[in-house]
Amino acid sequence: DPRLIDSLRRNRAFEHGCHGHVHEDFAGRQSGRPLDVEQTREALRKGERCLWERMGRGPEGFRAPYCRLTAPLVQVLQERDYTYDASLPRRAGDRWGLTPWPLGRGSVLELGLCRAADSRGRPISGYLWQMLEGNRPPEDYLALAEGLREECRGGLLQIALHPWHLRVRAGGAPADQENPRRLTELLDRMRVLEGLYFTTNSAYLARLDRTTASSPQRT
């Protein structure tokens, strides 16, 4: 929708990230042919070019398709001066919690994707795939956010989805017509939780002293 693109281009509250060019299988899990450094570099160049052409600015960060970060990707992200990567899953109780840590030896920071356990002991993350496929109620994600307020104070819980999930399921069948309403309701309910604030990845990092990213912190 050109109107949606125009609104996103004008609204500075939105942040744009790179996800490759055509959802490349950088690790080669399906193809059996991992992308080398030059192939990886070209895929990011093409993805960045699309952002500049459509949005008028380049990406701040990167997330690997399938969340599979490779050594060539790390090298190219450093070369191309990305601020952060957000590909690696991280359990909330791990050493770094939900605070950033250095990715390799350069200046790129890793913003981990939260994984935790729900009240029934099943794995859950901030990725809304299961809700939009009809396999989880919104309340599970509210409980996740509420539980992390104390466990990971000062941390970043990334809420993620593929926008196409509002129209179609993963297999191509039409999505539940309630998905847009369900998503809006979930975000509205999260927004009023005490001690939880919505932000972008870059705005979150801007509030942190980057010199503290080399040691765990609980704030």
mmCIF file of C-alpha atoms in Angstrom:
data_model
loop_
_atom_site.group_PDB
_atom_site.id
_atom_site.type_symbol
_atom_site.label_atom_id
_atom_site.label_comp_id
_atom_site.label_asym_id
_atom_site.label_seq_id
_atom_site.Cartn_x
_atom_site.Cartn_y
_atom_site.Cartn_z
ATOM 1 C CA ASP A 1 0.000 0.000 0.000
ATOM 2 C CA PRO A 2 1.737 3.223 -1.147
ATOM 3 C CA ARG A 3 -0.078 5.209 1.555
ATOM 4 C CA LEU A 4 1.366 2.991 4.266
ATOM 5 C CA ILE A 5 4.865 3.350 2.793
ATOM 6 C CA ASP A 6 4.457 7.142 2.722
ATOM 7 C CA SER A 7 3.319 7.259 6.354
ATOM 8 C CA LEU A 8 6.239 5.114 7.501
ATOM 9 C CA ARG A 9 8.663 7.263 5.517
ATOM 10 C CA ARG A 10 7.445 10.446 7.198
ATOM 11 C CA ASN A 11 7.113 9.123 10.745
ATOM 12 C CA ARG A 12 10.453 9.370 12.535
ATOM 13 C CA ALA A 13 9.165 7.168 15.354
ATOM 14 C CA PHE A 14 9.617 4.170 13.051
ATOM 15 C CA GLU A 15 13.002 2.515 12.750
ATOM 16 C CA HIS A 16 14.079 0.522 9.715
ATOM 17 C CA GLY A 17 16.219 -2.592 9.841
ATOM 18 C CA CYS A 18 17.652 -4.903 7.210
ATOM 19 C CA HIS A 19 16.494 -8.531 6.921
ATOM 20 C CA GLY A 20 18.506 -9.382 3.832
ATOM 21 C CA HIS A 21 17.158 -8.815 0.340
ATOM 22 C CA VAL A 22 14.948 -11.837 -0.464
ATOM 23 C CA HIS A 23 14.973 -13.619 2.917
ATOM 24 C CA GLU A 24 18.238 -15.357 2.071
ATOM 25 C CA ASP A 25 19.170 -18.614 3.763
ATOM 26 C CA PHE A 26 22.563 -17.228 4.811
ATOM 27 C CA ALA A 27 23.457 -20.384 6.760
ATOM 28 C CA GLY A 28 22.485 -22.706 3.906
ATOM 29 C CA ARG A 29 20.282 -24.970 6.033
ATOM 30 C CA GLN A 30 17.830 -25.578 3.189
ATOM 31 C CA SER A 31 20.133 -25.147 0.202
ATOM 32 C CA GLY A 32 23.212 -26.828 1.661
ATOM 33 C CA ARG A 33 25.215 -23.843 0.374
ATOM 34 C CA PRO A 34 26.011 -21.229 3.019
ATOM 35 C CA LEU A 35 26.595 -17.754 1.605
ATOM 36 C CA ASP A 36 30.219 -16.609 1.640
ATOM 37 C CA VAL A 37 31.377 -13.112 2.571
ATOM 38 C CA GLU A 38 30.929 -11.601 -0.887
ATOM 39 C CA GLN A 39 27.472 -13.151 -1.386
ATOM 40 C CA THR A 40 26.473 -11.930 2.077
ATOM 41 C CA ARG A 41 27.819 -8.457 1.339
ATOM 42 C CA GLU A 42 25.835 -8.269 -1.915
ATOM 43 C CA ALA A 43 22.585 -9.406 -0.242
ATOM 44 C CA LEU A 44 22.898 -6.647 2.371
ATOM 45 C CA ARG A 45 23.753 -4.055 -0.260
ATOM 46 C CA LYS A 46 20.586 -4.921 -2.188
ATOM 47 C CA GLY A 47 18.455 -4.855 0.950
ATOM 48 C CA GLU A 48 19.882 -1.502 2.003
ATOM 49 C CA ARG A 49 19.318 -0.086 -1.485
ATOM 50 C CA CYS A 50 15.623 -1.012 -1.286
ATOM 51 C CA LEU A 51 15.289 0.785 2.038
ATOM 52 C CA TRP A 52 16.911 3.925 0.682
ATOM 53 C CA GLU A 53 14.671 3.857 -2.392
ATOM 54 C CA ARG A 54 11.425 3.188 -0.497
ATOM 55 C CA MET A 55 12.031 4.852 2.869
ATOM 56 C CA GLY A 56 14.634 7.499 2.141
ATOM 57 C CA ARG A 57 17.064 6.189 4.744
ATOM 58 C CA GLY A 58 19.114 3.141 5.497
ATOM 59 C CA PRO A 59 18.815 0.532 8.230
ATOM 60 C CA GLU A 60 19.919 0.969 11.832
ATOM 61 C CA GLY A 61 20.137 -2.709 12.621
ATOM 62 C CA PHE A 62 19.869 -6.207 11.203
ATOM 63 C CA ARG A 63 18.034 -9.437 11.906
ATOM 64 C CA ALA A 64 19.027 -12.593 10.072
ATOM 65 C CA PRO A 65 16.302 -14.613 8.340
ATOM 66 C CA TYR A 66 15.461 -17.636 10.492
ATOM 67 C CA CYS A 67 17.587 -15.929 13.221
ATOM 68 C CA ARG A 68 20.650 -17.768 11.859
ATOM 69 C CA LEU A 69 23.651 -15.525 12.298
ATOM 70 C CA THR A 70 26.790 -16.594 10.405
ATOM 71 C CA ALA A 71 30.445 -15.591 10.590
ATOM 72 C CA PRO A 72 30.248 -13.805 7.187
ATOM 73 C CA LEU A 73 27.205 -11.870 8.434
ATOM 74 C CA VAL A 74 29.067 -10.724 11.535
ATOM 75 C CA GLN A 75 32.000 -9.592 9.374
ATOM 76 C CA VAL A 76 29.790 -7.674 6.924
ATOM 77 C CA LEU A 77 27.734 -6.027 9.684
ATOM 78 C CA GLN A 78 30.973 -4.713 11.177
ATOM 79 C CA GLU A 79 32.217 -3.509 7.785
ATOM 80 C CA ARG A 80 28.993 -1.676 7.011
ATOM 81 C CA ASP A 81 28.782 0.086 10.376
ATOM 82 C CA TYR A 82 25.531 -1.383 11.627
ATOM 83 C CA THR A 83 24.605 -0.279 15.146
ATOM 84 C CA TYR A 84 23.178 -3.601 16.262
ATOM 85 C CA ASP A 85 22.155 -7.104 15.297
ATOM 86 C CA ALA A 86 19.031 -8.743 16.746
ATOM 87 C CA SER A 87 19.278 -12.373 15.672
ATOM 88 C CA LEU A 88 20.417 -14.484 18.609
ATOM 89 C CA PRO A 89 17.952 -15.973 21.106
ATOM 90 C CA ARG A 90 18.768 -15.433 24.767
ATOM 91 C CA ARG A 91 17.102 -16.814 27.865
ATOM 92 C CA ALA A 92 16.047 -14.088 30.253
ATOM 93 C CA GLY A 93 18.001 -15.651 33.117
ATOM 94 C CA ASP A 94 21.286 -16.029 31.225
ATOM 95 C CA ARG A 95 24.380 -14.013 32.072
ATOM 96 C CA TRP A 96 23.490 -11.077 29.861
ATOM 97 C CA GLY A 97 19.765 -11.188 30.531
ATOM 98 C CA LEU A 98 18.080 -8.845 28.080
ATOM 99 C CA THR A 99 20.843 -6.248 27.922
ATOM 100 C CA PRO A 100 23.139 -5.838 24.879
ATOM 101 C CA TRP A 101 26.523 -7.453 24.515
ATOM 102 C CA PRO A 102 29.364 -6.962 21.988
ATOM 103 C CA LEU A 103 29.091 -8.961 18.780
ATOM 104 C CA GLY A 104 32.649 -9.998 17.987
ATOM 105 C CA ARG A 105 35.445 -7.465 18.268
ATOM 106 C CA GLY A 106 33.827 -4.524 16.505
ATOM 107 C CA SER A 107 31.316 -1.920 17.596
ATOM 108 C CA VAL A 108 28.151 -3.834 16.671
ATOM 109 C CA LEU A 109 26.025 -4.806 19.666
ATOM 110 C CA GLU A 110 23.801 -7.866 19.905
ATOM 111 C CA LEU A 111 20.251 -7.362 21.172
ATOM 112 C CA GLY A 112 19.129 -10.836 22.169
ATOM 113 C CA LEU A 113 15.665 -12.172 21.402
ATOM 114 C CA CYS A 114 14.083 -13.190 24.679
ATOM 115 C CA ARG A 115 13.208 -16.801 25.391
ATOM 116 C CA ALA A 116 11.491 -17.817 28.609
ATOM 117 C CA ALA A 117 9.034 -20.392 29.944
ATOM 118 C CA ASP A 118 5.318 -19.814 30.377
ATOM 119 C CA SER A 119 3.230 -20.883 33.372
ATOM 120 C CA ARG A 120 3.032 -24.407 31.951
ATOM 121 C CA GLY A 121 6.759 -24.651 31.379
ATOM 122 C CA ARG A 122 6.498 -24.324 27.598
ATOM 123 C CA PRO A 123 8.996 -22.097 25.731
ATOM 124 C CA ILE A 124 7.764 -18.640 24.761
ATOM 125 C CA SER A 125 9.400 -15.597 23.198
ATOM 126 C CA GLY A 126 8.464 -12.061 22.185
ATOM 127 C CA TYR A 127 7.836 -13.334 18.653
ATOM 128 C CA LEU A 128 4.060 -13.365 18.129
ATOM 129 C CA TRP A 129 4.042 -16.179 15.567
ATOM 130 C CA GLN A 130 2.173 -18.600 17.838
ATOM 131 C CA MET A 131 -0.529 -16.075 18.686
ATOM 132 C CA LEU A 132 -1.084 -15.116 15.052
ATOM 133 C CA GLU A 133 -1.256 -18.790 14.059
ATOM 134 C CA GLY A 134 -3.989 -19.263 16.677
ATOM 135 C CA ASN A 135 -1.905 -21.388 19.052
ATOM 136 C CA ARG A 136 -1.501 -18.954 21.962
ATOM 137 C CA PRO A 137 -3.773 -16.409 23.646
ATOM 138 C CA PRO A 138 -2.570 -12.789 24.054
ATOM 139 C CA GLU A 139 -2.549 -13.330 27.824
ATOM 140 C CA ASP A 140 0.562 -15.510 27.521
ATOM 141 C CA TYR A 141 2.548 -12.560 26.156
ATOM 142 C CA LEU A 142 1.189 -10.209 28.800
ATOM 143 C CA ALA A 143 2.319 -12.666 31.460
ATOM 144 C CA LEU A 144 5.763 -12.818 29.820
ATOM 145 C CA ALA A 145 6.130 -9.023 29.915
ATOM 146 C CA GLU A 146 4.903 -8.800 33.502
ATOM 147 C CA GLY A 147 7.270 -11.528 34.675
ATOM 148 C CA LEU A 148 10.297 -9.857 33.069
ATOM 149 C CA ARG A 149 9.688 -6.483 34.717
ATOM 150 C CA GLU A 150 11.425 -7.666 37.882
ATOM 151 C CA GLU A 151 13.695 -10.371 36.512
ATOM 152 C CA CYS A 152 15.248 -8.165 33.804
ATOM 153 C CA ARG A 153 14.809 -4.597 34.954
ATOM 154 C CA GLY A 154 16.320 -2.226 32.404
ATOM 155 C CA GLY A 155 16.314 -4.927 29.743
ATOM 156 C CA LEU A 156 14.736 -4.905 26.293
ATOM 157 C CA LEU A 157 11.924 -7.302 25.381
ATOM 158 C CA GLN A 158 11.571 -7.224 21.614
ATOM 159 C CA ILE A 159 8.038 -7.768 20.300
ATOM 160 C CA ALA A 160 8.249 -9.117 16.757
ATOM 161 C CA LEU A 161 6.005 -10.349 13.958
ATOM 162 C CA HIS A 162 5.921 -10.684 10.197
ATOM 163 C CA PRO A 163 3.272 -8.194 8.959
ATOM 164 C CA TRP A 164 1.974 -10.723 6.436
ATOM 165 C CA HIS A 165 0.742 -12.756 9.405
ATOM 166 C CA LEU A 166 -2.146 -10.293 9.696
ATOM 167 C CA ARG A 167 -3.455 -11.530 6.327
ATOM 168 C CA VAL A 168 -2.222 -15.100 5.800
ATOM 169 C CA ARG A 169 -0.978 -18.043 7.818
ATOM 170 C CA ALA A 170 2.469 -19.541 7.392
ATOM 171 C CA GLY A 171 1.106 -22.132 4.961
ATOM 172 C CA GLY A 172 -0.648 -19.534 2.804
ATOM 173 C CA ALA A 173 -4.213 -20.003 4.052
ATOM 174 C CA PRO A 174 -6.147 -16.879 5.063
ATOM 175 C CA ALA A 175 -5.337 -15.738 8.594
ATOM 176 C CA ASP A 176 -7.908 -15.342 11.337
ATOM 177 C CA GLN A 177 -9.761 -12.098 10.633
ATOM 178 C CA GLU A 178 -9.385 -11.267 14.328
ATOM 179 C CA ASN A 179 -5.586 -11.071 14.109
ATOM 180 C CA PRO A 180 -5.381 -7.275 13.582
ATOM 181 C CA ARG A 181 -7.750 -6.663 16.485
ATOM 182 C CA ARG A 182 -5.923 -9.225 18.647
ATOM 183 C CA LEU A 183 -2.569 -7.564 17.959
ATOM 184 C CA THR A 184 -3.898 -4.053 18.684
ATOM 185 C CA GLU A 185 -5.497 -5.214 21.913
ATOM 186 C CA LEU A 186 -2.299 -6.924 23.065
ATOM 187 C CA LEU A 187 -0.162 -3.836 22.434
ATOM 188 C CA ASP A 188 -2.718 -1.570 24.121
ATOM 189 C CA ARG A 189 -2.749 -3.791 27.197
ATOM 190 C CA MET A 190 1.041 -3.923 27.304
ATOM 191 C CA ARG A 191 1.266 -0.156 26.975
ATOM 192 C CA VAL A 192 -0.471 0.422 30.299
ATOM 193 C CA LEU A 193 1.610 -2.049 32.297
ATOM 194 C CA GLU A 194 3.432 -0.201 35.047
ATOM 195 C CA GLY A 195 7.192 -0.119 34.519
ATOM 196 C CA LEU A 196 7.040 -1.143 30.868
ATOM 197 C CA TYR A 197 7.763 1.397 28.122
ATOM 198 C CA PHE A 198 7.638 1.112 24.344
ATOM 199 C CA THR A 199 10.704 2.227 22.400
ATOM 200 C CA THR A 200 12.797 1.384 19.345
ATOM 201 C CA ASN A 201 16.021 -0.597 19.503
ATOM 202 C CA SER A 202 18.111 2.454 18.612
ATOM 203 C CA ALA A 203 16.369 4.691 21.144
ATOM 204 C CA TYR A 204 16.971 2.034 23.805
ATOM 205 C CA LEU A 205 20.667 1.858 22.952
ATOM 206 C CA ALA A 206 20.955 5.652 22.900
ATOM 207 C CA ARG A 207 19.917 5.734 26.545
ATOM 208 C CA LEU A 208 22.588 3.275 27.530
ATOM 209 C CA ASP A 209 26.210 4.128 28.034
ATOM 210 C CA ARG A 210 27.875 1.961 25.396
ATOM 211 C CA THR A 211 30.909 1.512 27.643
ATOM 212 C CA THR A 212 28.758 -0.573 29.993
ATOM 213 C CA ALA A 213 27.830 -3.064 27.278
ATOM 214 C CA SER A 214 30.961 -5.095 28.044
ATOM 215 C CA SER A 215 29.636 -6.127 31.459
ATOM 216 C CA PRO A 216 26.264 -7.420 32.628
ATOM 217 C CA GLN A 217 23.973 -4.858 34.156
ATOM 218 C CA ARG A 218 20.753 -4.823 36.121
ATOM 219 C CA THR A 219 19.162 -1.410 36.378
#
